[in-house]
Coordinates of C-alpha atoms in Angstrom, one line a residue:
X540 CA 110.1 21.1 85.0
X541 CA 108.0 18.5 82.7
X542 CA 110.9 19.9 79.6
X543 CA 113.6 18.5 81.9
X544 CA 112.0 15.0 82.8
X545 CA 111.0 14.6 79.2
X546 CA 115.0 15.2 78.3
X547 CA 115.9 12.4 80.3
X548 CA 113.4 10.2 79.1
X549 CA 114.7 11.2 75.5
X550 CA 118.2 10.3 76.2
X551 CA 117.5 7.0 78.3
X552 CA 115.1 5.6 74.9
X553 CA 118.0 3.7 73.5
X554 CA 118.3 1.9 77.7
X555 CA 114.4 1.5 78.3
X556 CA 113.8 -1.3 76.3
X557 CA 116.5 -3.2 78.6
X558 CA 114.1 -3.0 81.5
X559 CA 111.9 -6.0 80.8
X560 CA 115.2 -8.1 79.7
X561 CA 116.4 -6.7 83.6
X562 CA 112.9 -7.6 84.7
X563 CA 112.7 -11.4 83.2
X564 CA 116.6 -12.0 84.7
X565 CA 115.4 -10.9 88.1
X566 CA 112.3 -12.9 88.4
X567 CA 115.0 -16.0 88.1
X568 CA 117.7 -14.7 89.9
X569 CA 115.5 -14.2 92.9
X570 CA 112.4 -16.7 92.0
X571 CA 112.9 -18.3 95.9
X572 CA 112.5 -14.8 97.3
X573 CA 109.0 -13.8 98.2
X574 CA 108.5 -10.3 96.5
X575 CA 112.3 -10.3 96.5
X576 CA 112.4 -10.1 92.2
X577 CA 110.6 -7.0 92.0
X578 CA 111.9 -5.2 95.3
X579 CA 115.3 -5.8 93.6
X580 CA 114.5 -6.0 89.7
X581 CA 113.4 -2.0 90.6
X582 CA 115.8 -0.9 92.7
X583 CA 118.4 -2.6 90.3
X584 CA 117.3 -1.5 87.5
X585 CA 116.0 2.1 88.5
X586 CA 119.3 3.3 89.3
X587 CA 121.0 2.2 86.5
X588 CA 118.7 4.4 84.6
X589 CA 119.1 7.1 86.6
X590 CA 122.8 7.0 86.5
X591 CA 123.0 6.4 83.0
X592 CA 120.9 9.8 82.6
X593 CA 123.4 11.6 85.0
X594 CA 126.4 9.7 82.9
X595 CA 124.7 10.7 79.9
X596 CA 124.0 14.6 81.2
X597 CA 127.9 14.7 82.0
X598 CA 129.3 13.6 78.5
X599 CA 127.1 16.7 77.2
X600 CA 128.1 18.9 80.0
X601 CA 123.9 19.4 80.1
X602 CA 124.4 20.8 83.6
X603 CA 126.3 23.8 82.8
X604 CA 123.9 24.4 80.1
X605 CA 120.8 23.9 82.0
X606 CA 122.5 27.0 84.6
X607 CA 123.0 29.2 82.0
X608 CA 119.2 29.0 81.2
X609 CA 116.9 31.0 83.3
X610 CA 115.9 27.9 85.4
X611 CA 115.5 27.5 88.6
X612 CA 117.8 25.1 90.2
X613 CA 115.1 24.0 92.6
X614 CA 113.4 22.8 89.0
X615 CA 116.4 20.9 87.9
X616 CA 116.4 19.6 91.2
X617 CA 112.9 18.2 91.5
X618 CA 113.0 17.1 88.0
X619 CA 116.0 14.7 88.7
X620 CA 113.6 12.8 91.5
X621 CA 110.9 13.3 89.6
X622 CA 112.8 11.4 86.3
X623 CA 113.6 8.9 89.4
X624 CA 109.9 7.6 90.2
X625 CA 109.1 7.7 86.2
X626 CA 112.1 5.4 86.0
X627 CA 110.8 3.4 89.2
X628 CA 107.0 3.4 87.5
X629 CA 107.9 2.2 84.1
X630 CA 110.5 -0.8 85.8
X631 CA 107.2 -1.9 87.9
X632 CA 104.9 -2.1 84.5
X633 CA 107.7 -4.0 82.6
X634 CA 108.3 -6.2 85.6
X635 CA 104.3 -7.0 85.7
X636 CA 104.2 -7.4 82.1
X637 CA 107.1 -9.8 82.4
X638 CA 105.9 -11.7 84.9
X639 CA 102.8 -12.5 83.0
X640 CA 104.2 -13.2 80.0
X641 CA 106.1 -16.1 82.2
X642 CA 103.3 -16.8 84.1
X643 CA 101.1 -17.4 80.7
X644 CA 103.6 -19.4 79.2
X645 CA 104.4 -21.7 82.5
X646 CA 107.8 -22.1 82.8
X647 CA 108.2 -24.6 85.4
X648 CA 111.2 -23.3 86.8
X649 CA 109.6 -19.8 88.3
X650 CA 106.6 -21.8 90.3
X651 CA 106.9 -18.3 92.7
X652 CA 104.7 -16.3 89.7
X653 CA 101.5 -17.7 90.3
X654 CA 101.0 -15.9 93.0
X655 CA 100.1 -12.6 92.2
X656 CA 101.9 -9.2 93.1
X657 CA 100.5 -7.5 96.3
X658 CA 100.4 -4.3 97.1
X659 CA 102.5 -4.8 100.1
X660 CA 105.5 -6.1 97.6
X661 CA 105.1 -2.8 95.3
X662 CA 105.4 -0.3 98.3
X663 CA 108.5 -2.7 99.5
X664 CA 110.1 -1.9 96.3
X665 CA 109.4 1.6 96.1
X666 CA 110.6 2.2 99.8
X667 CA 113.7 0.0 98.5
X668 CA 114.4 2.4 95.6
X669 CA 113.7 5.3 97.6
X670 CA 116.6 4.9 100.3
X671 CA 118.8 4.0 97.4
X672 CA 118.2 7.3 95.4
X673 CA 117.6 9.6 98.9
X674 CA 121.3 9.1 99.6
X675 CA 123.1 9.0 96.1
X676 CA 120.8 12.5 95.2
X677 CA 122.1 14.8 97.7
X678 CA 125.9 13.6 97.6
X679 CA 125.2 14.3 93.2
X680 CA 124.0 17.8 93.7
X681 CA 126.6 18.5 96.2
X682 CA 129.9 17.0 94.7
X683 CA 128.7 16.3 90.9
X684 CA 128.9 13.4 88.6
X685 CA 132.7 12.7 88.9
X686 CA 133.3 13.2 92.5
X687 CA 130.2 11.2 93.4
X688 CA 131.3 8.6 90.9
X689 CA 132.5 6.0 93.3
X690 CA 129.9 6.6 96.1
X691 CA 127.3 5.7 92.7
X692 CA 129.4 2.3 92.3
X693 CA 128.8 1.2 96.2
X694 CA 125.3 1.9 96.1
X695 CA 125.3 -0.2 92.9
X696 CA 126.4 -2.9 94.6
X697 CA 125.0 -2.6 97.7
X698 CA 121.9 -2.4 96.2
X699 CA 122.3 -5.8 94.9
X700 CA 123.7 -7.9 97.7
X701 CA 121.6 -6.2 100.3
X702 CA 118.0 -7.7 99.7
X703 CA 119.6 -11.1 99.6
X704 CA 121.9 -10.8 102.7
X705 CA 118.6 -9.0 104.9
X706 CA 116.5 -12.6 104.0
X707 CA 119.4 -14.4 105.5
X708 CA 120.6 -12.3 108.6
X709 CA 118.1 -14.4 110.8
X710 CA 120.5 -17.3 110.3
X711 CA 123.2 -15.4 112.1
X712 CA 121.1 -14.6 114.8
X713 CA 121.9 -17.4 117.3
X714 CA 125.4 -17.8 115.9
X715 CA 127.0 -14.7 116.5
X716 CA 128.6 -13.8 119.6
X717 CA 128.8 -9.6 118.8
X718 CA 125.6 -8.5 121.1
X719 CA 124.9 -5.1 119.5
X720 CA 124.8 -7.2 116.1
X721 CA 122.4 -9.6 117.5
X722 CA 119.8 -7.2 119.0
X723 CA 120.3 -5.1 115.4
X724 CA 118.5 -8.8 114.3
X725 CA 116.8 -9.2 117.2
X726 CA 114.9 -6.2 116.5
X727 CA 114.7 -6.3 112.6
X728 CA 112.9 -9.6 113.3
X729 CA 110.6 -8.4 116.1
X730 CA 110.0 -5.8 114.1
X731 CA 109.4 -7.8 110.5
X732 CA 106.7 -10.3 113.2
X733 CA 104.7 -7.4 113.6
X734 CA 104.8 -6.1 110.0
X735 CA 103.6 -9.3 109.1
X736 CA 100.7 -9.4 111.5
X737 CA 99.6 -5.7 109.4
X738 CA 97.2 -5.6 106.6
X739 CA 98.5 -5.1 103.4
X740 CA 97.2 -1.8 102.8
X741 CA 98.4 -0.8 106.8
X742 CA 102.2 -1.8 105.8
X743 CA 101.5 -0.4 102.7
X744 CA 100.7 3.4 104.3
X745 CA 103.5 2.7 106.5
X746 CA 106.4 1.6 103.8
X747 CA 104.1 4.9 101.9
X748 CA 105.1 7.0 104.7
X749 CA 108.4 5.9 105.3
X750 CA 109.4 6.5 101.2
X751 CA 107.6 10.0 101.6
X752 CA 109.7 10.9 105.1
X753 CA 112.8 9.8 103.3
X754 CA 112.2 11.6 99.9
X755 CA 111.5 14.9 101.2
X756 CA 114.5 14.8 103.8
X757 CA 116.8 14.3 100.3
X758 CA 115.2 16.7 98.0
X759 CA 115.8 18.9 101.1
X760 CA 119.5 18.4 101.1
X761 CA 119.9 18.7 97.5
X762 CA 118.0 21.6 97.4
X763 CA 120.6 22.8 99.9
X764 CA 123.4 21.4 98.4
X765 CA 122.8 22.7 94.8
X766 CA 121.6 26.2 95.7
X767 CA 125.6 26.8 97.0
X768 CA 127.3 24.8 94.5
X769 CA 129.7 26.7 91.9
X770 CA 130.3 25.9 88.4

């Protein structure tokens, strides 16, 4: 299993040292938002690693390969989210590293950086990254590459407009006239009161939690998924 996440490291080198450029544009992109930069900068830029190692795994045709080895496919499976939270781990160190090197030199324009990164803003970001990956993964292992193409693209784009549009939704809250939209707000602001009255290291656990109910649910379905699939 280590064999397989080292090959996607090996195949990604020529992308990793795009991650702090991705890391410097998000801390300006989203300098207004509150640990919005790095929930974003890694859920951004973790998937486009990932599928970029999937893209790359398809040109080769590394998939039928890997199945005529005696591996398991519950290794190639686990290897995949495994390669995932490397990605995610390496995106957080070049997006601290970035940030200091802003922070050092004092660009005015990024006044946000001088606070530093809490513990509650990593687990946001990992928890972001992890409901990204928990439904591309199983709709991958169960369709491939090709087929799951478009469903990748969505996500992509989702993934960057959704951060942004959450911060906002309490705007629409008293403007809308839809009632099952504005309890939906209702209750993600309730419920965003109460995170907020939490220790960081309690909505830490609890974001923790979440990522770790979520993670195994998908490795689950892929497992599933790619124990029946034919090649």
């Amino acid at each position: 299993m280590v064999n397989l996440v080292l090959k996607d490291l090996l195949i990604l080198k020529r992308y990793l040292w795009l991650a702090p450029l991705y890391g410097l544009f998000a801390l300006y992109a989203f300098r207004t938002m509150p640990g919005g930069a790095l929930s974003v900068g890694t859920v951004v830029v973790t998937y486009m690693l990932m599928l970029q190692a999937i893209t790359q795994d398809d040109k080769n045709n590394s998939e039928i390969m890997l199945n005529s080895l005696p591996l398991r496919r519950k290794d190639i499976v686990l290897a995949k989210y495994l390669s995932v939270f490397l990605y995610a781990a390496l995106v957080i160190l070049f997006f601290l590293l970035a940030r200091g090197v802003v922070t050092v030199i004092g660009i005015g324009m990024i006044p946000i950086l001088i606070s530093p990164i809490s513990l509650e803003e990593i687990a946001s970001a990992l928890v972001a990254m992890v409901i990204l990956i928990s439904i591309y993964l199983p709709i991958y292992f169960k369709f491939g590459y090709l087929r799951s193409r478009m469903v990748g693209s969505i996500l992509f784009i989702a993934s960057i407009f959704l951060l942004p549009m959450v911060s906002i939704m309490h705007v629409y809250d008293r403007g809308t006239r839809n009632s099952i939209l504005r309890n939906i707000i209702a209750f993600l602001g309730r419920l965003g009161n109460w995170l907020q009255t939490q220790a960081d290291w309690q909505f830490a656990s609890y974001m923790l939690a979440l990522a770790l109910i979520l993670t195994t649910a998908s490795v689950f379905l892929s497992l599933r998924f790619y124990a029946r699939r034919e090649f």
